[in-house]
Short mmCIF file of C-alpha atoms in Angstrom, two decimals:
data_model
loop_
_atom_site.label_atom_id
_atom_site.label_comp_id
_atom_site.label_asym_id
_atom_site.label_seq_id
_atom_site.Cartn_x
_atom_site.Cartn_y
_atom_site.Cartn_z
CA UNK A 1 85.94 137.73 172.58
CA UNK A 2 87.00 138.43 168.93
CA UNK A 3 86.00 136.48 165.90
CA UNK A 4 87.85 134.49 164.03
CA UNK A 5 90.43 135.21 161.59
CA UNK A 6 89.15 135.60 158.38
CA UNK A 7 91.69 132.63 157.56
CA UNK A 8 90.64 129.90 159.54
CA UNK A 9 88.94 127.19 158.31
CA UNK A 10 85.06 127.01 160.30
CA UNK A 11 83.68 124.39 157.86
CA UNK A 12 83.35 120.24 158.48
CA UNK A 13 84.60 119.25 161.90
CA UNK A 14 84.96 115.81 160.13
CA UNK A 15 88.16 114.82 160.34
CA UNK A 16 88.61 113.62 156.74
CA UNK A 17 86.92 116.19 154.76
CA UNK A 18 89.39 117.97 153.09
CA UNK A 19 89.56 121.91 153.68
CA UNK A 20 87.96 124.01 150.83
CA UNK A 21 90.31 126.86 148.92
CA UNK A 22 90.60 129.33 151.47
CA UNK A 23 89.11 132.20 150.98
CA UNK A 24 91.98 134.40 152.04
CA UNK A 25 93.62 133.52 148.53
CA UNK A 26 96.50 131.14 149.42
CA UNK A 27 96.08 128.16 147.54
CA UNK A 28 96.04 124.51 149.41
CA UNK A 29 99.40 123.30 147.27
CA UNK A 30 100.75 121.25 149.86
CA UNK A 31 101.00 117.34 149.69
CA UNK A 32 100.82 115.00 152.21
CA UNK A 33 104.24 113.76 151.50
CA UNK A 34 105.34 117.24 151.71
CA UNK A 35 103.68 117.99 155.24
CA UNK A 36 104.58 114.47 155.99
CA UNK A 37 108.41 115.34 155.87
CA UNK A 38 108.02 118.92 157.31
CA UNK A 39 106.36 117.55 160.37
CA UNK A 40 109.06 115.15 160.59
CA UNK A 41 112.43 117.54 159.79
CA UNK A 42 110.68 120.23 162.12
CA UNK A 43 112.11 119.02 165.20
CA UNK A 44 115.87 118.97 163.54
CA UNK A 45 117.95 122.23 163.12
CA UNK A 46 121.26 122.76 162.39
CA UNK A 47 122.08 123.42 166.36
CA UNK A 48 121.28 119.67 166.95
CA UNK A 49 124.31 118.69 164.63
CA UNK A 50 127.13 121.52 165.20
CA UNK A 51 125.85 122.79 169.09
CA UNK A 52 125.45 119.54 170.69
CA UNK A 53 129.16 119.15 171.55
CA UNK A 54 128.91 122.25 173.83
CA UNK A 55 126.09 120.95 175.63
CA UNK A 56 127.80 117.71 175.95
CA UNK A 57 130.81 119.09 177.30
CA UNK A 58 128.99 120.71 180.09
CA UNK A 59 126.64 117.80 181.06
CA UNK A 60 128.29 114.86 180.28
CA UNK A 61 126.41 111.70 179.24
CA UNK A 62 123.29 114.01 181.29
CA UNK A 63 122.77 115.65 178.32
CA UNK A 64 120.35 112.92 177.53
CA UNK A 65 118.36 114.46 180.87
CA UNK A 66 118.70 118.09 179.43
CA UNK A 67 117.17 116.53 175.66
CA UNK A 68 114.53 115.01 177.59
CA UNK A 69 113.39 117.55 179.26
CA UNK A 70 113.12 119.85 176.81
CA UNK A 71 111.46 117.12 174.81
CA UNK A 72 108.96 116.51 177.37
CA UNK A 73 108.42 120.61 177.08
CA UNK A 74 107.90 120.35 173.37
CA UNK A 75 105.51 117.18 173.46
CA UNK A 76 103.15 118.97 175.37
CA UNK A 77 102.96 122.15 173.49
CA UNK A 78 102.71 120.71 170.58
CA UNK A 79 99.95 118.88 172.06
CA UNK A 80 98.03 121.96 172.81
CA UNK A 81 98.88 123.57 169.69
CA UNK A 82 97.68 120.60 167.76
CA UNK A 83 94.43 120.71 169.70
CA UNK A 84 93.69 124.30 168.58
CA UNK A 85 95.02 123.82 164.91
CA UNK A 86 92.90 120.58 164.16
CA UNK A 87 89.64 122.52 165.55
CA UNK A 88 90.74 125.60 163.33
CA UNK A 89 93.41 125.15 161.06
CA UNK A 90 94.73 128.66 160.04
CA UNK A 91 98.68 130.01 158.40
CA UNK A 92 98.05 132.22 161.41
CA UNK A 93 98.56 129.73 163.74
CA UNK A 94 99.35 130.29 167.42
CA UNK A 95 98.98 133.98 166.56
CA UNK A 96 95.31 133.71 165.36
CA UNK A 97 94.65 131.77 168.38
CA UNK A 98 96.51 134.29 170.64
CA UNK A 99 93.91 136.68 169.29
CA UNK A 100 90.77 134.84 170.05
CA UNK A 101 91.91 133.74 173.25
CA UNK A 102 93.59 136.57 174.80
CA UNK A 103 93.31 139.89 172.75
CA UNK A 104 93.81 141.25 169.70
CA UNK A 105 96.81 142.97 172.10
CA UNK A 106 98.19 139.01 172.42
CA UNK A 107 97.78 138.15 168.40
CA UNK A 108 99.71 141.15 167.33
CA UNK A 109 102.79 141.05 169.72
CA UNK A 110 103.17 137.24 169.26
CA UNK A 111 102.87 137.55 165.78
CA UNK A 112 105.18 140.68 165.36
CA UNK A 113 107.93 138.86 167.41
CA UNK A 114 107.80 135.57 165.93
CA UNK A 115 107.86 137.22 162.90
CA UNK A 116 110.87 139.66 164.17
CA UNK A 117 112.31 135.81 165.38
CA UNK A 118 112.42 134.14 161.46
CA UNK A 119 113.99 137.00 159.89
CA UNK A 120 116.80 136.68 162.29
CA UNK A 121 117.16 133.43 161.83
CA UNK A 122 117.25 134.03 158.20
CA UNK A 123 120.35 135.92 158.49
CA UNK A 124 121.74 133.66 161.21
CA UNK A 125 121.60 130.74 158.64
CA UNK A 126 122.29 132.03 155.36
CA UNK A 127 125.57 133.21 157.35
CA UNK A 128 126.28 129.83 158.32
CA UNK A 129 125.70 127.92 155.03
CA UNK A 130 127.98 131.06 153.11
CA UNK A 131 130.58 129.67 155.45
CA UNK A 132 130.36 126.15 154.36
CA UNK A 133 130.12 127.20 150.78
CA UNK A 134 132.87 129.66 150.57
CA UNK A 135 135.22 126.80 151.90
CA UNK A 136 134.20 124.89 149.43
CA UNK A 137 134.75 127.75 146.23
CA UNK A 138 136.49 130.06 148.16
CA UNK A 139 136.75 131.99 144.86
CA UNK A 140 133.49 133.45 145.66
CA UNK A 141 133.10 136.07 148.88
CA UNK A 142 131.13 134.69 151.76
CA UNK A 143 128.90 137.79 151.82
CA UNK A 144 127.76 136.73 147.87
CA UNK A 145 127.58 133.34 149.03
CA UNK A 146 124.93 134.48 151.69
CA UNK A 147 122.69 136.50 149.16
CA UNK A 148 123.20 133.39 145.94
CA UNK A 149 121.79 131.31 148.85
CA UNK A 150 118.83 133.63 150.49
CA UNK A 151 117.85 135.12 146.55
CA UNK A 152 117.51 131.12 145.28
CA UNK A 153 115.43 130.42 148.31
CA UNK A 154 113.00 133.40 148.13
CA UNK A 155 112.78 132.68 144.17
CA UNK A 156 111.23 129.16 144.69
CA UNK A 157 109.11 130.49 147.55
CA UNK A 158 107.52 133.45 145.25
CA UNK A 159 107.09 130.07 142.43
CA UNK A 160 104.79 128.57 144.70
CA UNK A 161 103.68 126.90 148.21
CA UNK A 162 104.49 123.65 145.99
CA UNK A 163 108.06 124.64 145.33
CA UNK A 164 108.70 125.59 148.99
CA UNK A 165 106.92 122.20 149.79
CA UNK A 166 109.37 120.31 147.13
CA UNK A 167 112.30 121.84 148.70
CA UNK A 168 111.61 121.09 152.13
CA UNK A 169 110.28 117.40 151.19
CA UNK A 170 114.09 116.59 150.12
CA UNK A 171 116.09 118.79 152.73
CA UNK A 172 114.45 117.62 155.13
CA UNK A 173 114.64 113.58 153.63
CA UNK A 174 118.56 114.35 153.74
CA UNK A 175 118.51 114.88 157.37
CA UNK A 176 116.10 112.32 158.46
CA UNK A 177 118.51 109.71 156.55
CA UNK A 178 121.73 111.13 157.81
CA UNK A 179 120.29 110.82 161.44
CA UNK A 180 118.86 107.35 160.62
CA UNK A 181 122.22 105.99 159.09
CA UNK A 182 124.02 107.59 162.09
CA UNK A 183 121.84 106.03 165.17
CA UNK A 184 122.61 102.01 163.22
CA UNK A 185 126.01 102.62 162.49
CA UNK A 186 127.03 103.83 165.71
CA UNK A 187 125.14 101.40 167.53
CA UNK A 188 126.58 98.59 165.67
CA UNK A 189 129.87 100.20 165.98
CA UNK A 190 129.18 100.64 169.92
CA UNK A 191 128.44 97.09 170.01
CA UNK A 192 131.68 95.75 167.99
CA UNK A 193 129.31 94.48 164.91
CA UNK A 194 130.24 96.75 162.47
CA UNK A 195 132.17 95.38 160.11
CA UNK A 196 135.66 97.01 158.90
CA UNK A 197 135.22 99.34 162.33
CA UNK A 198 138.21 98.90 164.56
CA UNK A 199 135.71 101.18 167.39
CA UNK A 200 136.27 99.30 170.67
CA UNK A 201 132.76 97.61 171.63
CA UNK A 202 132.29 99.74 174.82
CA UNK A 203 128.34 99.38 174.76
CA UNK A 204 126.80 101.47 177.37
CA UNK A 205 129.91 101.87 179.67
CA UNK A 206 130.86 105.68 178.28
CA UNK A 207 127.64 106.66 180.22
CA UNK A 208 128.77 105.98 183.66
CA UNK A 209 132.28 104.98 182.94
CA UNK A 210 134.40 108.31 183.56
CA UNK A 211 132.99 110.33 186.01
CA UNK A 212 129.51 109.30 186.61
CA UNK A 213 126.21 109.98 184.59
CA UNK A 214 126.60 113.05 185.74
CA UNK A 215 130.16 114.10 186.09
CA UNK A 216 129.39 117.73 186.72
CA UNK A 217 127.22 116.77 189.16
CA UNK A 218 123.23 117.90 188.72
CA UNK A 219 122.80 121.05 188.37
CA UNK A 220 124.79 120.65 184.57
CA UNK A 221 121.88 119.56 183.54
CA UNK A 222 120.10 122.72 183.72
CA UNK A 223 122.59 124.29 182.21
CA UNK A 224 122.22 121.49 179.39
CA UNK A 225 118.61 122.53 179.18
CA UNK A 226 119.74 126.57 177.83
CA UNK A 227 122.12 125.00 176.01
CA UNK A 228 119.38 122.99 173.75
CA UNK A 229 116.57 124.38 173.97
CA UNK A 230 116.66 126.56 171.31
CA UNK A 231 117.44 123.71 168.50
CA UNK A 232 114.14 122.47 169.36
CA UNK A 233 112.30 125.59 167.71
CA UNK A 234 110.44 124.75 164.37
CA UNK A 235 108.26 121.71 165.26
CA UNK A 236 105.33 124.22 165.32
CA UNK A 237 105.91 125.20 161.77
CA UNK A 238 103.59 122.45 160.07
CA UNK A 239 100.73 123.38 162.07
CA UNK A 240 100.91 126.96 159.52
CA UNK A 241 101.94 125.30 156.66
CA UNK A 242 98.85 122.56 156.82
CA UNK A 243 96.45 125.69 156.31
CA UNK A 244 97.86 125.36 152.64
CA UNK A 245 97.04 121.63 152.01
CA UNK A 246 93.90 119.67 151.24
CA UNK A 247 93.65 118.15 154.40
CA UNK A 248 95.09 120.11 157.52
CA UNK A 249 92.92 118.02 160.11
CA UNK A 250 94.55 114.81 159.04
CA UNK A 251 98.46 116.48 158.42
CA UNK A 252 98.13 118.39 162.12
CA UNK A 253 96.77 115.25 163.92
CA UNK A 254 99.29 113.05 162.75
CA UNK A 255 102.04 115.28 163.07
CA UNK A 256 100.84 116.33 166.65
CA UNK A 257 100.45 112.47 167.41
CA UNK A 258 103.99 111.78 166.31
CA UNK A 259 105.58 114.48 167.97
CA UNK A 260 106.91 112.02 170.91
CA UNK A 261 109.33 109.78 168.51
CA UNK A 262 110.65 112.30 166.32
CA UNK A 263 112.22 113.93 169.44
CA UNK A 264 112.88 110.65 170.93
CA UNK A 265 114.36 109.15 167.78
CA UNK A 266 116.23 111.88 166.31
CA UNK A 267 117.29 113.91 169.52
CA UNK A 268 118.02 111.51 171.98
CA UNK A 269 118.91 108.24 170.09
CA UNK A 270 121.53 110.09 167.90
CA UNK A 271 122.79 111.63 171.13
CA UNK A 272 123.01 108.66 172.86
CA UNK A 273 125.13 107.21 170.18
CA UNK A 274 127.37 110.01 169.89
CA UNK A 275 127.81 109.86 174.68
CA UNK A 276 128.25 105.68 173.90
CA UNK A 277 131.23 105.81 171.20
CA UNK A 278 133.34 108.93 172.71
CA UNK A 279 134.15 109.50 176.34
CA UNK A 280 132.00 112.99 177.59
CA UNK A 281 135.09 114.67 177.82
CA UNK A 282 136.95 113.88 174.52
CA UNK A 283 138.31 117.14 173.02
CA UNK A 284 137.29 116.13 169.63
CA UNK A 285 133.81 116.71 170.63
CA UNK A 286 134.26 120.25 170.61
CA UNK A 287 136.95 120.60 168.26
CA UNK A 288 135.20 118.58 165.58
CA UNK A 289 131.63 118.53 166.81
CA UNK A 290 129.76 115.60 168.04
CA UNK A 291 128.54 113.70 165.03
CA UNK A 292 132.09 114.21 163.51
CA UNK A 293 133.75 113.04 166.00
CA UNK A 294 131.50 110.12 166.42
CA UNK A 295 131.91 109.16 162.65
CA UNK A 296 135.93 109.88 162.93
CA UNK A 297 135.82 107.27 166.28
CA UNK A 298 133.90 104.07 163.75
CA UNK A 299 136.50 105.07 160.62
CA UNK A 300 134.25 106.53 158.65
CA UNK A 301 136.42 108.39 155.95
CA UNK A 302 135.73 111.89 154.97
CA UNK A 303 133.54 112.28 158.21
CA UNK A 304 134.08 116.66 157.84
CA UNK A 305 133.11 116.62 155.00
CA UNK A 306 130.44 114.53 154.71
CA UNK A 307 128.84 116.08 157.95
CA UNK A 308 129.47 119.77 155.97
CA UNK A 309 127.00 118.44 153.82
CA UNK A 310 124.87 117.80 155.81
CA UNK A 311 124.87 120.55 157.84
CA UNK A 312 124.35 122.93 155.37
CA UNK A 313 121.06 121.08 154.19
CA UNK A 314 119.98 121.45 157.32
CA UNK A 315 121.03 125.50 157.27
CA UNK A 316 119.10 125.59 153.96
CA UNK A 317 116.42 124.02 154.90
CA UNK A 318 116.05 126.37 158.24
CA UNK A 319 116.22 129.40 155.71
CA UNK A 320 113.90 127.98 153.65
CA UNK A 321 111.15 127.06 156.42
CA UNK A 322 112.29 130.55 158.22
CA UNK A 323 111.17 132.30 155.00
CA UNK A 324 107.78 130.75 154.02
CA UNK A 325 106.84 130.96 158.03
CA UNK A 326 107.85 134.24 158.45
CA UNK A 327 105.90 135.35 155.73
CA UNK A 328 102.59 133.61 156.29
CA UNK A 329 102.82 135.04 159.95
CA UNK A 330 102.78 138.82 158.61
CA UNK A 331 100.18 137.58 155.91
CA UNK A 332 98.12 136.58 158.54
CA UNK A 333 98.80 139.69 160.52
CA UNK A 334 98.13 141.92 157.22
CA UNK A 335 94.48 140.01 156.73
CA UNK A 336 93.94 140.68 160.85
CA UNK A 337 94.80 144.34 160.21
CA UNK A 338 97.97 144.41 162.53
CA UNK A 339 100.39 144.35 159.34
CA UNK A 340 100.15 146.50 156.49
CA UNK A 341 97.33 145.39 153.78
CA UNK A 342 99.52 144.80 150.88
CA UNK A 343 100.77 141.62 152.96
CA UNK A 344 97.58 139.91 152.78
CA UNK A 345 97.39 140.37 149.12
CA UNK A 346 98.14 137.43 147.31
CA UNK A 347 99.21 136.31 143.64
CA UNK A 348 97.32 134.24 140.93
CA UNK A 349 99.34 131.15 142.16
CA UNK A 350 98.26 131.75 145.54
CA UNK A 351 101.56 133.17 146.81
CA UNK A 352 101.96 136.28 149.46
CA UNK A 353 104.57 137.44 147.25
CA UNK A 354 104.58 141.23 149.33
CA UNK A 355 104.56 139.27 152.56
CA UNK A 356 107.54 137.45 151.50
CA UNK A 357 109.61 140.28 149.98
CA UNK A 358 109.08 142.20 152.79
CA UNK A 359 110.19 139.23 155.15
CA UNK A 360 113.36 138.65 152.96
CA UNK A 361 113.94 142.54 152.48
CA UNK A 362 115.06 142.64 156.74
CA UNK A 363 116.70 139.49 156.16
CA UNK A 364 119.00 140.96 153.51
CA UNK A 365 119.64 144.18 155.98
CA UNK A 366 120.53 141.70 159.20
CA UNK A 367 122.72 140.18 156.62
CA UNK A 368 124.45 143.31 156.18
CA UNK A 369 124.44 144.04 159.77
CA UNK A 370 126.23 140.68 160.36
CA UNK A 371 128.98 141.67 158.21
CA UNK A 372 129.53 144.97 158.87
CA UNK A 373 128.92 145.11 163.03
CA UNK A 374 128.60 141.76 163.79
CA UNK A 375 129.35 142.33 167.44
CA UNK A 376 126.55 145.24 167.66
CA UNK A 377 123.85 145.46 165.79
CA UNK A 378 123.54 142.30 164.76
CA UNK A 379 124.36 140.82 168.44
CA UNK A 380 121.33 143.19 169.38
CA UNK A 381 119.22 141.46 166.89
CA UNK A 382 120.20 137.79 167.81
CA UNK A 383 119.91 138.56 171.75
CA UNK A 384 116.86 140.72 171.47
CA UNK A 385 115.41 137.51 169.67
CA UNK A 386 117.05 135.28 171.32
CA UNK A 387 113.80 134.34 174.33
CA UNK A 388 111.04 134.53 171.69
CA UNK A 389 110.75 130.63 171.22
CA UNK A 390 109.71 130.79 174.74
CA UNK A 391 107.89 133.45 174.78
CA UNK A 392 105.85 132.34 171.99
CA UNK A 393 105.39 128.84 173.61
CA UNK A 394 104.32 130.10 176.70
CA UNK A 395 101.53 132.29 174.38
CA UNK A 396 100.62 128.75 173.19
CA UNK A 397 99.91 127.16 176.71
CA UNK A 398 97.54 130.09 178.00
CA UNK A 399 95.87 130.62 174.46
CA UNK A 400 95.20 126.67 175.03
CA UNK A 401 93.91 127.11 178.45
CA UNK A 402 91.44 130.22 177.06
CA UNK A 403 90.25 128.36 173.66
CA UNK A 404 89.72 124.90 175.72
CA UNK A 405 86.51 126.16 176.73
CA UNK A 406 85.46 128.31 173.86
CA UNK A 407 85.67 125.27 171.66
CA UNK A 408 84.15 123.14 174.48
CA UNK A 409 81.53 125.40 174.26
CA UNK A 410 81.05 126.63 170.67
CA UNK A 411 82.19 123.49 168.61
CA UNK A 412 82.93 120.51 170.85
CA UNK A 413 82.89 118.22 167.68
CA UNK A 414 85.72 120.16 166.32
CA UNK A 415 88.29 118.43 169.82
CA UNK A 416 89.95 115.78 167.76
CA UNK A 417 92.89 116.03 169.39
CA UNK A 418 93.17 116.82 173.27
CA UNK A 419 95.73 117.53 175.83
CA UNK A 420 96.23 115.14 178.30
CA UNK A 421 95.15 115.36 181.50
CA UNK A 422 94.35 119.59 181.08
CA UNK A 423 94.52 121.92 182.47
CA UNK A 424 96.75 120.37 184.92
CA UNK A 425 99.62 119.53 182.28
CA UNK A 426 99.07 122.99 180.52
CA UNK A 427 99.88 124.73 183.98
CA UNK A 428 102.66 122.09 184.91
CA UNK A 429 103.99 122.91 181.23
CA UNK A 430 104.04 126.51 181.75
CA UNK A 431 105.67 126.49 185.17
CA UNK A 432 108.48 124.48 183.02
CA UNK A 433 108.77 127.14 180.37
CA UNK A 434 108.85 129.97 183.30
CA UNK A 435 111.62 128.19 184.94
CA UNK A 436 113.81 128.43 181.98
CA UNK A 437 113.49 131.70 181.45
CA UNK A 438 114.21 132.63 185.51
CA UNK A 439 117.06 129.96 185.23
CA UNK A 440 118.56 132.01 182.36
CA UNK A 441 118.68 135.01 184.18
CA UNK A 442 121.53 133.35 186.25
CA UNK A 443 123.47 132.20 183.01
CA UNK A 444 125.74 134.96 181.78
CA UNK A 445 124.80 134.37 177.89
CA UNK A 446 121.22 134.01 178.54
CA UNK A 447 120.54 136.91 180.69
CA UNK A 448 121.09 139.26 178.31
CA UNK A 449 118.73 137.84 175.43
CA UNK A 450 116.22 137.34 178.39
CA UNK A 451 116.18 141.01 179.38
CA UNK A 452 116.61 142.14 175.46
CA UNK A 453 114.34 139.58 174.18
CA UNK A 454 111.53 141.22 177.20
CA UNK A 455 112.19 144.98 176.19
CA UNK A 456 111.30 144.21 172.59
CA UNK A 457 108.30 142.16 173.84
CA UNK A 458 107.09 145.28 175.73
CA UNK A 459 107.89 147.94 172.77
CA UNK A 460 105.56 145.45 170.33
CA UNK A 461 103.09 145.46 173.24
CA UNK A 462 102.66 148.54 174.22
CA UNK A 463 102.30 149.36 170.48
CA UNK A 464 99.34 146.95 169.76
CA UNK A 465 97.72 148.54 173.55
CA UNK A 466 98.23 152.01 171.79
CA UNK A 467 96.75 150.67 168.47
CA UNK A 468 94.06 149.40 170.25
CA UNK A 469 93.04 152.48 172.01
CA UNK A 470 92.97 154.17 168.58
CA UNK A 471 91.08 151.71 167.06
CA UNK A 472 88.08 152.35 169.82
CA UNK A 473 88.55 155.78 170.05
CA UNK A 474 87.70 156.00 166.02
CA UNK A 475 84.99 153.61 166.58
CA UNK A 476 83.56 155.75 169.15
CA UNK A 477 83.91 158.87 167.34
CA UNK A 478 81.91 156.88 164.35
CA UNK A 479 79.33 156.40 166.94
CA UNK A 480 78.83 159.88 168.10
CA UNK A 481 79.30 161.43 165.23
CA UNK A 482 76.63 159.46 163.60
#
């Protein structure tokens, strides 16, 4: 069993003692409104508003099974996660407990490919809002459109934790209102109440009314399930950003404890709106996208544009959480010694400014990559990344299982927050998270990032077993040679 992390926070177990300034040098600038609204806009990415449609179109109306599902998945590992940040809150997160629990072997390659993960995403998204942008002021070139938008976002991160907490407080307020306004005005417009709509008041019958609840018959909703999945990732981000705010005990417990209606709200009541206005299998779904074509169905004028808008807050504020959490997770594994030192150096203000360059530097390349071979390299990098949610979830449930008992046994005062029913649920959630990943095998777009996303997992683990070996070789040449 290793130590801790030099991060985590060992001090109070009391719930409402605020953490002391870390000793590791980042500086606890977070607010609870901030944290507040990161827990909350964690759970909704950009996928849920333009990649919806597809999964829609495939499932019909049992898309709402394939949401749940993968809800039901998330609920629970945030559970466990938010059992082993309130005991030891850390910006290392899952990683640091991968490390304790399972091996310094387990800390490093989960770290590494979550890492790996962000800075794909970084390119992935600062693609996407260029796009939006460029149509706008098509003046400018998409490609400077996607470095404006990634060099104004890694300026206000190298400000402060505060400005990347400021940020995220109002992109992610944007969303959480857009999804709010949507769920009322569609149901009143479902129901016939909302006045100047001309919507039919259809109520319910669009979810069994053409075809059945399931029109493509059961097994769609499996492939609902790969279709969604992947919009869920990010609801484990605030349990690494509470390590920077005065009380991560309090954020993490309430974030972990609100987990089940932020997915049930903002996933499955906005989809259920969007399968109750339009028939399943209404080509504007995928022409337009779901949420337009919702608002275009209730007469809501401008409905494109208005959605562009709101889609590309959402793409900025992935790009902005993708930064700061990619860089805390090599800062964490520069102060484990699995990154290089220089990334757990920090500024005055408190800020891993090397950790975040060097995050934003690859993001920049896969940029590049994305424009010049975007059906290469950069298809490499997005498939090769492309199982790592899972993977890294999966790392969650068995660190969970493993620290359990060391906390049980070391500092039971510290389980504020348990998961239910363990360790039956952690195993039942595991054999969940396994499925997927066989059940992609058989899907001709996820086998490939399976089987990439699994070589790179081996190449970053057989590197930490080699590093490893060399570590206790030296130490055992120290020994003798003593």
């Amino acid at each position: 069993m290793s130590s801790l992390p030099p991060s985590v926070v060992t001090d109070s177990p009391k719930q409402d003692d605020p953490a002391p300034q870390q000793s590791s040098g980042l500086q606890a600038g977070l607010k609870n409104r901030h944290l507040s609204m990161i827990a909350i806009g964690g759970v909704i990415g950009a996928g849920l508003f333009v990649g919806s449609g597809s999964g829609i179109a495939a499932a019909g109306p049992g898309i709402l099974l394939s949401y749940a599902l993968v809800g039901t998945m998330v609920v629970f590992v945030m559970r466990m996660l938010g059992e082993m940040a309130v005991a030891n809150p850390t910006s290392g997160s899952f990683s640091a407990y991968a490390d304790r629990a399972l091996g310094r072997w387990a800390g490093f390659s989960i770290g590494w490919l979550y890492w790996f993960f962000w800075v794909v995403v970084l390119a992935v998204e600062a693609t996407a809002g260029a796009t939006i942008l460029h149509g706008w002021v098509s003046g400018v070139p998409q490609w400077a459109w996607a470095l404006i938008v990634m060099a104004v976002l890694t300026a206000t991160n190298l400000v402060s934790v505060g400005s990347y907490g400021e940020f995220e407080f109002w992109f992610a307020g944007i969303k959480v209102v857009a999804i709010a306004a949507f769920i009322v005005l569609g149901g009143l417009a479902a129901f016939g109440i909302l006045p100047g709509s001309d919507h039919e008041a259809v109520g319910m019958a669009n979810l069994t009314g053409h075809g059945g609840f399931l029109p493509n018959g059961p097994g769609a909703i499996l492939t609902g399930v790969l279709m969604v999945v992947f919009s869920f990732m990010g609801s484990e981000i605030v349990t690494l950003a509470a390590g920077e705010s005065q009380n991560p005990r309090k954020a993490i417990t309430k974030a972990t404890n609100s987990v089940i209606w932020r997915v049930g709200v903002f996933y499955l009541g906005s989809i259920l709106i969007v399968v109750s206005l339009l028939k399943w299998d209404d080509p504007a779904i995928v022409k337009k996208g779901s949420y337009v074509a919702a608002l275009d169905s209730i007469g809501i004028a401008h409905a494109g544009q208005i959605m562009n808008v709101i889609v590309l807050t959402a793409v900025l504020s992935c790009l902005n959480s993708g930064l700061y959490t990619a860089s805390r997770m090599a800062f964490s594994l520069g102060q484990r010694g699995d990154a290089p030192a220089r990334f757990a150096q920090t500024s005055k203000g408190g800020v891993p400014r090397n950790a975040i360059l060097g995050s934003v530097l690859f993001g920049f390349v896969a940029v590049f990559f994305n424009y010049e071979w975007p059906d290469t390299v950069f298809k490499f990098l997005l498939n090769s990344s492309g199982a790592v949610a899972l993977f890294v979830w999966l790392v969650i449930c068995f660190s969970q299982l493993r620290m359990r008992r060391i906390i049980e046994r070391e500092e039971p005062e510290k389980l504020i927050v348990r998961m239910w029913l363990f360790p039956y649920l952690t195993w039942a959630t595991i054999g969940m998270i396994s499925f997927v990943l066989v059940y992609m095998l058989t899907d001709k777009d996820g086998r490939p990032q399976v089987l990439l996303s699994l070589l790179v997992a081996a190449v970053v683990i057989a590197v930490s077993l080699v590093r490893e070996r060399m570590r206790r070789n030296r130490r055992e040449d120290a020994v003798t040679g003593s």
